[in-house]
Tab-separated table of C-alpha atoms and ligand atoms in Angstrom:
chain	number	residue	atom	x	y	z
A	6	UNK	CA	0.000	0.000	0.000
A	7	UNK	CA	2.664	2.437	1.077
A	8	UNK	CA	4.856	1.635	-1.990
A	9	UNK	CA	1.960	2.382	-4.315
A	10	UNK	CA	1.048	5.627	-2.622
A	11	UNK	CA	4.504	7.118	-2.956
A	12	UNK	CA	4.729	7.681	-6.754
A	13	UNK	CA	1.214	9.100	-6.709
A	14	UNK	CA	2.180	11.590	-4.015
A	15	UNK	CA	5.286	12.641	-5.990
A	16	UNK	CA	3.342	13.151	-9.201
A	17	UNK	CA	0.686	15.178	-7.422
A	18	UNK	CA	3.465	17.399	-6.007
A	19	UNK	CA	4.754	17.814	-9.586
A	20	UNK	CA	1.295	18.817	-10.735
A	21	UNK	CA	1.003	21.220	-7.873
A	22	UNK	CA	4.307	22.799	-8.824
A	23	UNK	CA	3.439	23.324	-12.507
A	24	UNK	CA	1.920	26.684	-11.733
A	25	UNK	CA	5.093	27.748	-9.929
A	26	UNK	CA	7.242	26.917	-12.977
A	27	UNK	CA	4.793	28.792	-15.168
A	28	UNK	CA	5.050	31.878	-12.964
A	29	UNK	CA	8.851	31.710	-12.950
A	30	UNK	CA	8.884	31.411	-16.757
A	31	UNK	CA	6.542	34.372	-17.150
A	32	UNK	CA	8.735	36.520	-14.902
A	33	UNK	CA	11.848	35.487	-16.870
A	34	UNK	CA	10.223	36.441	-20.183
A	35	UNK	CA	9.458	39.888	-18.808
A	36	UNK	CA	13.014	40.321	-17.470
A	37	UNK	CA	11.717	40.216	-13.903
A	38	UNK	CA	13.586	37.272	-12.390
A	39	UNK	CA	15.037	38.247	-9.020
A	40	UNK	CA	18.172	36.753	-7.561
A	41	UNK	CA	19.753	36.838	-4.115
A	42	UNK	CA	23.373	36.821	-5.271
A	43	UNK	CA	26.033	36.283	-2.616
A	44	UNK	CA	28.456	39.140	-1.831
A	45	UNK	CA	31.840	38.585	-0.229
A	46	UNK	CA	31.309	41.472	2.208
A	47	UNK	CA	29.027	44.334	3.172
A	48	UNK	CA	29.717	48.037	2.719
A	49	UNK	CA	30.399	50.549	-0.038
A	50	UNK	CA	33.766	48.988	-0.899
A	51	UNK	CA	34.082	45.211	-1.146
A	52	UNK	CA	37.578	43.762	-1.131
A	53	UNK	CA	37.710	40.388	-2.846
A	54	UNK	CA	40.758	38.602	-4.333
A	55	UNK	CA	42.731	41.859	-4.416
A	56	UNK	CA	39.889	43.524	-6.295
A	57	UNK	CA	38.324	46.744	-5.037
A	58	UNK	CA	34.649	46.412	-5.898
A	59	UNK	CA	32.569	49.596	-5.781
A	60	UNK	CA	29.262	48.663	-4.210
A	61	UNK	CA	26.570	51.218	-5.014
A	62	UNK	CA	23.764	48.789	-4.252
A	63	UNK	CA	23.756	48.717	-0.442
A	64	UNK	CA	22.479	51.172	2.136
A	65	UNK	CA	25.494	51.540	4.409
A	66	UNK	CA	25.311	55.258	3.692
A	67	UNK	CA	27.586	56.455	6.485
A	68	UNK	CA	30.080	53.612	6.172
A	69	UNK	CA	29.296	52.377	9.691
A	70	UNK	CA	28.802	48.636	9.065
A	71	UNK	CA	32.443	47.911	9.937
A	72	UNK	CA	32.965	50.813	12.335
A	73	UNK	CA	34.980	49.703	15.396
A	74	UNK	CA	32.671	51.599	17.780
A	75	UNK	CA	29.530	49.828	16.543
A	76	UNK	CA	31.289	46.464	16.632
A	77	UNK	CA	32.504	47.138	20.165
A	78	UNK	CA	29.009	48.185	21.311
A	79	UNK	CA	27.522	45.062	19.692
A	80	UNK	CA	30.153	42.833	21.309
A	81	UNK	CA	29.616	44.325	24.770
A	82	UNK	CA	25.844	43.871	24.486
A	83	UNK	CA	26.307	40.316	23.258
A	84	UNK	CA	28.653	39.424	26.093
A	85	UNK	CA	26.511	41.043	28.758
A	86	UNK	CA	23.049	39.886	27.645
A	87	UNK	CA	23.658	36.863	25.411
A	88	UNK	CA	22.781	36.077	21.841
A	89	UNK	CA	19.027	36.558	21.854
A	90	UNK	CA	16.370	38.391	23.869
A	91	UNK	CA	14.826	34.893	24.339
A	92	UNK	CA	11.270	36.151	24.844
A	93	UNK	CA	8.784	38.648	23.481
A	94	UNK	CA	8.823	42.163	24.924
A	95	UNK	CA	5.713	41.720	27.077
A	96	UNK	CA	6.732	38.373	28.528
A	97	UNK	CA	10.335	38.698	29.708
A	98	UNK	CA	12.237	39.927	26.628
A	99	UNK	CA	12.529	43.616	27.545
A	100	UNK	CA	16.130	44.413	28.493
A	101	UNK	CA	17.491	47.729	29.784
A	102	UNK	CA	19.016	48.147	26.299
A	103	UNK	CA	15.566	48.172	24.637
A	104	UNK	CA	14.420	51.010	26.858
A	105	UNK	CA	17.737	52.830	26.507
A	106	UNK	CA	17.554	52.658	22.725
A	107	UNK	CA	13.917	53.796	22.678
A	108	UNK	CA	14.753	56.766	24.885
A	109	UNK	CA	17.787	57.657	22.758
A	110	UNK	CA	15.868	57.353	19.474
A	111	UNK	CA	13.038	59.574	20.725
A	112	UNK	CA	15.556	62.149	21.989
A	113	UNK	CA	17.469	62.071	18.698
A	114	UNK	CA	14.292	62.735	16.743
A	115	UNK	CA	13.034	65.262	19.310
A	116	UNK	CA	9.832	63.270	19.795
A	117	UNK	CA	8.339	62.148	23.077
A	118	UNK	CA	8.497	58.389	22.775
A	119	UNK	CA	9.694	55.554	20.578
A	120	UNK	CA	8.860	51.864	20.262
A	121	UNK	CA	11.160	49.268	18.708
A	122	UNK	CA	10.151	46.562	16.258
A	123	UNK	CA	11.964	43.643	14.661
A	124	UNK	CA	12.379	45.544	11.375
A	125	UNK	CA	11.102	48.565	9.486
A	126	UNK	CA	8.718	46.312	7.584
A	127	UNK	CA	7.272	44.952	10.827
A	128	UNK	CA	6.950	48.489	12.174
A	129	UNK	CA	4.688	49.474	9.349
A	130	UNK	CA	2.639	46.294	9.517
A	131	UNK	CA	2.275	46.653	13.269
A	132	UNK	CA	1.331	50.328	13.441
A	133	UNK	CA	-0.876	51.384	10.524
A	134	UNK	CA	-3.643	48.822	11.312
A	135	UNK	CA	-3.769	50.209	14.865
A	136	UNK	CA	-4.164	53.802	13.737
A	137	UNK	CA	-7.008	53.248	11.275
A	138	UNK	CA	-9.461	50.445	10.491
A	139	UNK	CA	-11.999	49.538	7.838
A	140	UNK	CA	-14.183	52.525	8.725
A	141	UNK	CA	-11.355	54.979	8.076
A	142	UNK	CA	-9.364	56.544	5.233
A	143	UNK	CA	-5.714	56.430	4.194
A	144	UNK	CA	-4.179	58.943	1.791
A	145	UNK	CA	-0.907	57.542	0.460
A	146	UNK	CA	1.701	58.950	-1.899
A	147	UNK	CA	1.706	56.825	-5.058
A	148	UNK	CA	5.323	55.799	-4.536
A	149	UNK	CA	5.351	54.755	-0.890
A	150	UNK	CA	7.366	51.680	0.022
A	151	UNK	CA	5.765	48.217	0.005
A	152	UNK	CA	5.840	48.022	3.812
A	153	UNK	CA	3.554	51.045	4.205
A	154	UNK	CA	1.324	49.800	1.440
A	155	UNK	CA	1.019	46.382	3.084
A	156	UNK	CA	0.304	48.008	6.456
A	157	UNK	CA	-2.382	50.116	4.784
A	158	UNK	CA	-3.966	47.065	3.139
A	159	UNK	CA	-3.875	45.124	6.396
A	160	UNK	CA	-5.754	47.915	8.157
A	161	UNK	CA	-8.759	47.498	5.848
A	162	UNK	CA	-9.094	51.301	5.580
A	163	UNK	CA	-10.116	52.769	2.216
A	164	UNK	CA	-6.888	53.500	0.382
A	165	UNK	CA	-6.701	56.705	-1.654
A	166	UNK	CA	-3.464	57.358	-3.571
A	167	UNK	CA	-2.283	60.909	-4.268
A	168	UNK	CA	0.147	61.991	-6.984
A	169	UNK	CA	3.761	61.602	-5.989
A	170	UNK	CA	4.998	64.567	-3.936
A	171	UNK	CA	1.971	66.657	-4.944
A	172	UNK	CA	0.376	68.535	-2.015
A	173	UNK	CA	-2.227	70.105	-4.325
A	174	UNK	CA	-3.497	66.656	-5.307
A	175	UNK	CA	-3.438	65.584	-1.651
A	176	UNK	CA	-5.470	68.646	-0.674
A	177	UNK	CA	-7.979	67.893	-3.403
A	178	UNK	CA	-8.379	64.305	-2.192
A	179	UNK	CA	-8.713	65.365	1.452
A	180	UNK	CA	-11.479	67.739	0.401
A	181	UNK	CA	-13.143	65.033	-1.701
A	182	UNK	CA	-13.118	62.601	1.240
A	183	UNK	CA	-14.030	64.550	4.391
A	184	UNK	CA	-13.697	62.924	7.802
A	185	UNK	CA	-17.411	62.596	8.657
A	186	UNK	CA	-16.494	60.871	11.894
A	187	UNK	CA	-13.754	58.758	10.288
A	188	UNK	CA	-10.060	58.853	11.153
A	189	UNK	CA	-7.821	59.928	8.305
A	190	UNK	CA	-4.142	59.034	7.945
A	191	UNK	CA	-1.653	60.435	5.426
A	192	UNK	CA	1.320	58.235	4.490
A	193	UNK	CA	4.515	59.388	2.830
A	194	UNK	CA	8.222	58.749	2.764
A	195	UNK	CA	10.649	61.429	3.842
A	196	UNK	CA	13.232	60.524	1.202
A	197	UNK	CA	11.890	58.178	-1.477
A	198	UNK	CA	13.883	54.986	-1.695
A	199	UNK	CA	13.790	54.444	-5.457
A	200	UNK	CA	13.735	58.057	-6.710
A	201	UNK	CA	16.009	59.707	-4.153
A	202	UNK	CA	13.726	62.754	-4.053
A	203	UNK	CA	12.360	64.518	-0.982
A	204	UNK	CA	8.729	64.783	0.078
A	205	UNK	CA	7.432	68.352	0.557
A	206	UNK	CA	7.000	67.648	4.271
A	207	UNK	CA	6.159	71.181	5.496
A	208	UNK	CA	3.297	71.433	2.972
A	209	UNK	CA	2.030	67.928	3.744
A	210	UNK	CA	2.199	68.512	7.511
A	211	UNK	CA	0.311	71.787	7.036
A	212	UNK	CA	-2.454	69.950	5.151
A	213	UNK	CA	-2.581	67.206	7.782
A	214	UNK	CA	-2.962	69.811	10.493
A	215	UNK	CA	-5.571	71.840	8.600
A	216	UNK	CA	-7.639	68.770	7.752
A	217	UNK	CA	-7.324	67.187	11.174
A	218	UNK	CA	-5.586	64.121	9.720
A	219	UNK	CA	-2.767	62.034	11.192
A	220	UNK	CA	0.527	61.986	9.307
A	221	UNK	CA	2.959	59.077	9.274
A	222	UNK	CA	6.344	59.604	7.632
A	223	UNK	CA	8.787	56.827	6.790
A	224	UNK	CA	12.268	58.221	7.451
A	225	UNK	CA	14.036	54.969	6.499
A	226	UNK	CA	16.490	56.615	4.091
A	227	UNK	CA	16.623	60.123	5.610
A	228	UNK	CA	17.686	58.998	9.085
A	229	UNK	CA	21.393	59.618	9.586
A	230	UNK	CA	21.608	61.931	6.565
A	231	UNK	CA	19.212	64.864	7.044
A	232	UNK	CA	18.404	66.993	10.086
A	233	UNK	CA	20.385	67.868	13.201
A	234	UNK	CA	22.705	64.930	14.086
A	235	UNK	CA	21.112	62.979	11.242
A	236	UNK	CA	17.780	62.829	13.049
A	237	UNK	CA	15.685	63.041	9.895
A	238	UNK	CA	13.616	65.578	7.982
A	239	UNK	CA	10.697	65.882	10.416
A	240	UNK	CA	13.113	67.240	13.003
A	241	UNK	CA	14.955	69.289	10.352
A	242	UNK	CA	11.703	71.157	9.608
A	243	UNK	CA	10.427	71.104	13.214
A	244	UNK	CA	7.243	69.294	12.229
A	245	UNK	CA	6.864	67.166	15.358
A	246	UNK	CA	3.298	67.225	16.667
A	247	UNK	CA	0.908	64.981	18.559
A	248	UNK	CA	-0.472	63.627	15.295
A	249	UNK	CA	2.800	63.299	13.374
A	250	UNK	CA	4.440	59.893	13.612
A	251	UNK	CA	7.798	58.953	12.206
A	252	UNK	CA	8.862	55.428	11.486
A	253	UNK	CA	12.169	54.138	10.291
A	254	UNK	CA	14.706	51.388	10.223
A	255	UNK	CA	17.977	50.734	12.025
A	256	UNK	CA	19.203	48.868	8.950
A	257	UNK	CA	20.391	51.568	6.570
A	258	UNK	CA	22.543	54.516	7.735
A	259	UNK	CA	22.593	52.982	11.236
A	260	UNK	CA	24.065	49.792	9.748
A	261	UNK	CA	22.233	47.282	11.957
A	262	UNK	CA	18.789	45.729	11.966
A	263	UNK	CA	15.431	46.656	13.476
A	264	UNK	CA	12.671	49.231	13.131
A	265	UNK	CA	11.036	51.910	15.240
A	266	UNK	CA	8.131	54.321	15.468
A	267	UNK	CA	8.267	57.681	17.248
A	268	UNK	CA	5.285	59.651	18.499
A	269	UNK	CA	3.589	60.518	21.766
A	270	UNK	CA	3.765	58.479	24.971
A	271	UNK	CA	0.037	57.778	24.538
A	272	UNK	CA	0.599	56.325	21.068
A	273	UNK	CA	3.427	54.165	22.417
A	274	UNK	CA	1.155	52.880	25.171
A	275	UNK	CA	-1.608	52.139	22.635
A	276	UNK	CA	0.791	50.166	20.415
A	277	UNK	CA	2.153	48.196	23.369
A	278	UNK	CA	-1.424	47.093	24.078
A	279	UNK	CA	-2.478	46.327	20.506
A	280	UNK	CA	0.313	46.041	17.944
A	281	UNK	CA	0.526	42.449	16.768
A	282	UNK	CA	4.023	42.596	15.270
A	283	UNK	CA	5.237	44.090	18.570
A	284	UNK	CA	3.421	41.678	20.888
A	285	UNK	CA	3.610	38.319	19.124
A	286	UNK	CA	7.298	38.165	18.279
A	287	UNK	CA	10.614	37.854	20.071
A	288	UNK	CA	12.213	41.140	21.160
A	289	UNK	CA	15.126	42.509	19.077
A	290	UNK	CA	18.429	40.837	20.076
A	291	UNK	CA	21.059	42.516	22.306
A	292	UNK	CA	23.813	42.825	19.673
A	293	UNK	CA	21.491	44.791	17.398
A	294	UNK	CA	20.537	47.112	20.241
A	295	UNK	CA	24.214	47.722	20.963
A	296	UNK	CA	24.882	48.381	17.263
A	297	UNK	CA	22.105	50.966	17.038
A	298	UNK	CA	23.190	52.707	20.246
A	299	UNK	CA	26.731	52.845	18.862
A	300	UNK	CA	25.483	54.344	15.595
A	301	UNK	CA	23.476	57.031	17.430
A	302	UNK	CA	26.604	57.907	19.421
A	303	UNK	CA	28.579	58.324	16.192
A	304	UNK	CA	25.849	60.599	14.810
A	305	UNK	CA	26.051	62.757	17.941
A	306	UNK	CA	29.833	62.961	17.856
A	307	UNK	CA	30.148	63.541	14.112
A	308	UNK	CA	27.103	65.605	13.173
A	309	UNK	CA	28.391	66.533	9.694
A	310	UNK	CA	28.451	62.987	8.236
A	311	UNK	CA	25.142	63.426	6.406
A	312	UNK	CA	26.155	66.782	4.933
A	313	UNK	CA	29.420	65.304	3.673
A	314	UNK	CA	27.542	62.491	1.960
A	315	UNK	CA	25.062	64.897	0.368
A	316	UNK	CA	27.937	66.990	-1.031
A	317	UNK	CA	29.487	63.909	-2.618
A	318	UNK	CA	26.100	62.931	-4.038
A	319	UNK	CA	25.611	66.383	-5.592
A	320	UNK	CA	28.973	66.028	-7.349
A	321	UNK	CA	28.086	62.539	-8.645
A	322	UNK	CA	24.641	63.621	-9.834
A	323	UNK	CA	26.032	66.638	-11.647
A	324	UNK	CA	28.562	64.464	-13.486
A	325	UNK	CA	25.836	62.034	-14.604
A	326	UNK	CA	23.440	64.785	-15.608
A	327	UNK	CA	26.128	66.547	-17.633
A	328	UNK	CA	26.124	63.466	-19.865
A	329	UNK	CA	22.382	63.712	-20.372
A	330	UNK	CA	21.348	60.959	-17.939
A	331	UNK	CA	17.910	61.177	-16.312
A	332	UNK	CA	18.346	61.185	-12.533
A	333	UNK	CA	14.718	62.223	-11.877
A	334	UNK	CA	14.362	64.696	-8.990
A	335	UNK	CA	17.037	63.066	-6.841
A	336	UNK	CA	18.309	65.388	-4.106
A	337	UNK	CA	20.032	62.852	-1.898
A	338	UNK	CA	22.514	59.986	-1.662
A	339	UNK	CA	20.120	57.844	-3.739
A	340	UNK	CA	20.564	58.562	-7.434
A	341	UNK	CA	18.354	56.760	-9.959
A	342	UNK	CA	19.253	56.575	-13.645
A	343	UNK	CA	16.106	55.773	-15.571
A	344	UNK	CA	16.619	53.219	-18.353
A	345	UNK	CA	13.012	52.160	-19.057
A	346	UNK	CA	13.302	48.624	-20.375
A	347	UNK	CA	13.740	45.801	-17.805
A	348	UNK	CA	16.104	43.678	-19.900
A	349	UNK	CA	18.260	46.664	-20.769
A	350	UNK	CA	18.533	47.769	-17.133
A	351	UNK	CA	19.655	44.232	-16.228
A	352	UNK	CA	22.116	44.155	-19.097
A	353	UNK	CA	23.727	47.463	-18.096
A	354	UNK	CA	23.979	46.405	-14.440
A	355	UNK	CA	25.621	43.133	-15.554
A	356	UNK	CA	28.158	44.943	-17.716
A	357	UNK	CA	29.013	47.265	-14.790
A	358	UNK	CA	29.409	44.240	-12.544
A	359	UNK	CA	32.033	42.878	-14.915
A	360	UNK	CA	33.941	46.092	-14.239
A	361	UNK	CA	33.613	45.583	-10.463
A	362	UNK	CA	30.879	48.159	-10.048
A	363	UNK	CA	27.699	46.982	-8.333
A	364	UNK	CA	24.559	48.966	-9.058
A	365	UNK	CA	21.009	47.783	-8.374
A	366	UNK	CA	18.804	47.228	-11.432
A	367	UNK	CA	15.379	48.059	-10.060
A	368	UNK	CA	12.366	46.802	-11.977
A	369	UNK	CA	8.591	46.639	-11.548
A	370	UNK	CA	6.757	46.138	-9.290
A	371	UNK	CA	9.323	47.939	-7.101
A	372	UNK	CA	9.120	50.880	-9.547
A	373	UNK	CA	6.314	51.754	-11.996
A	374	UNK	CA	6.101	49.786	-15.268
A	375	UNK	CA	8.411	51.199	-17.979
A	376	UNK	CA	10.719	52.968	-15.512
A	377	UNK	CA	13.303	50.265	-14.796
A	378	UNK	CA	16.391	51.982	-13.519
A	379	UNK	CA	19.839	51.745	-12.091
A	380	UNK	CA	19.756	52.774	-8.447
A	381	UNK	CA	22.987	54.250	-7.188
A	382	UNK	CA	23.265	54.314	-3.476
A	383	UNK	CA	26.269	56.391	-2.503
A	384	UNK	CA	28.156	55.899	0.751
A	385	UNK	CA	30.911	57.700	2.615
A	386	UNK	CA	33.224	54.800	1.741
A	387	UNK	CA	33.285	55.993	-1.877
A	388	UNK	CA	36.099	58.403	-2.716
A	389	UNK	CA	35.986	61.110	-5.371
A	390	UNK	CA	38.133	58.843	-7.568
A	391	UNK	CA	35.576	56.034	-7.126
A	392	UNK	CA	32.821	58.396	-8.204
A	393	UNK	CA	34.795	59.452	-11.301
A	394	UNK	CA	35.526	55.808	-12.189
A	395	UNK	CA	31.861	54.890	-11.795
A	396	UNK	CA	30.697	57.884	-13.839
A	397	UNK	CA	32.951	56.920	-16.760
A	398	UNK	CA	31.848	53.275	-16.634
A	399	UNK	CA	28.142	54.137	-16.438
A	400	UNK	CA	28.351	56.515	-19.373
A	401	UNK	CA	30.135	53.873	-21.456
A	402	UNK	CA	27.614	51.191	-20.469
A	403	UNK	CA	24.454	53.151	-21.310
A	404	UNK	CA	23.785	53.316	-25.052
A	405	UNK	CA	23.148	56.929	-26.120
B	10	PLP	C1	11.424	53.235	2.535
B	10	PLP	C2	11.623	51.972	3.293
B	10	PLP	N1	10.879	51.748	4.377
B	10	PLP	C3	11.009	50.629	5.093
B	10	PLP	C4	11.906	49.653	4.741
B	10	PLP	C5	11.950	48.403	5.546
B	10	PLP	O1	12.937	48.461	6.512
B	10	PLP	P1	13.586	47.099	7.047
B	10	PLP	O2	14.629	46.721	6.054
B	10	PLP	O3	14.135	47.437	8.388
B	10	PLP	O4	12.481	46.105	7.114
B	10	PLP	C6	12.718	49.854	3.610
B	10	PLP	C7	13.712	48.896	3.128
B	10	PLP	O5	14.046	47.889	3.478
B	10	PLP	C8	12.571	51.036	2.870
B	10	PLP	O6	13.302	51.256	1.775
């Protein structure tokens, strides 16, 4: 009996997997196959077999991933508290380091309180559904990151998209959809991850205030770069208010892992009671808390790191633009070069890789259809000579 059942089970698995193969084939035809290729190291410069590889595809913006202070802070935390938090925050996983990091993050961003999550993605998923529900309304910039979009969908609130970085369109949509007893939440990114452009935060915050809506800003890519001691653009423009929340990640300029939300003490208390991705998961591990504390200390001690990076980025952008390349409205360390076709973007990235230059080829659905692009992510590890070398290679690789 058993012998007979086995081949049947295998063939039914095969049948079940046909649809997977079909999906993979479809993606390949459209130039959309994704690959997790292995890198020898992290950081803006990868040293491998005596080669100096320029990595413009990571997010170690401030070159902190190998910084001795962060490593020391991580090691101390690891030695003192062990490898894992070993429990969820509300059971017995809250360590003094969690509270210390939350206090330090809130102080850095000049907000009252902060709450840590396992990642930026989990932050979004665990907060948006506890701010609004299916009776409410969300107004989201058309280009917000997948994590905010997924949080919005999970909430069940009606999702209204406004034109990218367009406060006039947002105003129009707020007027079209009045509160009428419903909560309204505006979602935007501070610095857009795939375009490198900046949201008009003062105008958006003004609209939120005027229309009695909450505003949640994802500072994932702005943290460490903009604002006093790299605290982000909400602090830079003094837009903190009881209804303005900032979320972010510890995984980019801060070179570690984890996410956070900042807001009022009341909001923090509400999330502690309700937020599923805070409650039903193990607390962030000690080494990551140490890493983030170390990164915040570096930001305090070297407050000009972000400005230095932005100056380098302006130089890089100017060089690319002078050769007619379309860098959209980038005004940051993230510089897109729009190619359009998926296959061509992949081909150019592959030819740059052969020259030891790593650049992300970003395709739909991460970016809108027809706007496949190279995404340059500049870090403080890159020298002016590196930037010149990359500029020459990119210009050669892109057909005019
Ligand atoms: C804009 C933005 N928000 C949130 C995230 C998610 O952060 P994390 O990597 O910590 O999950 C990312 C990228 O990963 C991002 O680019």
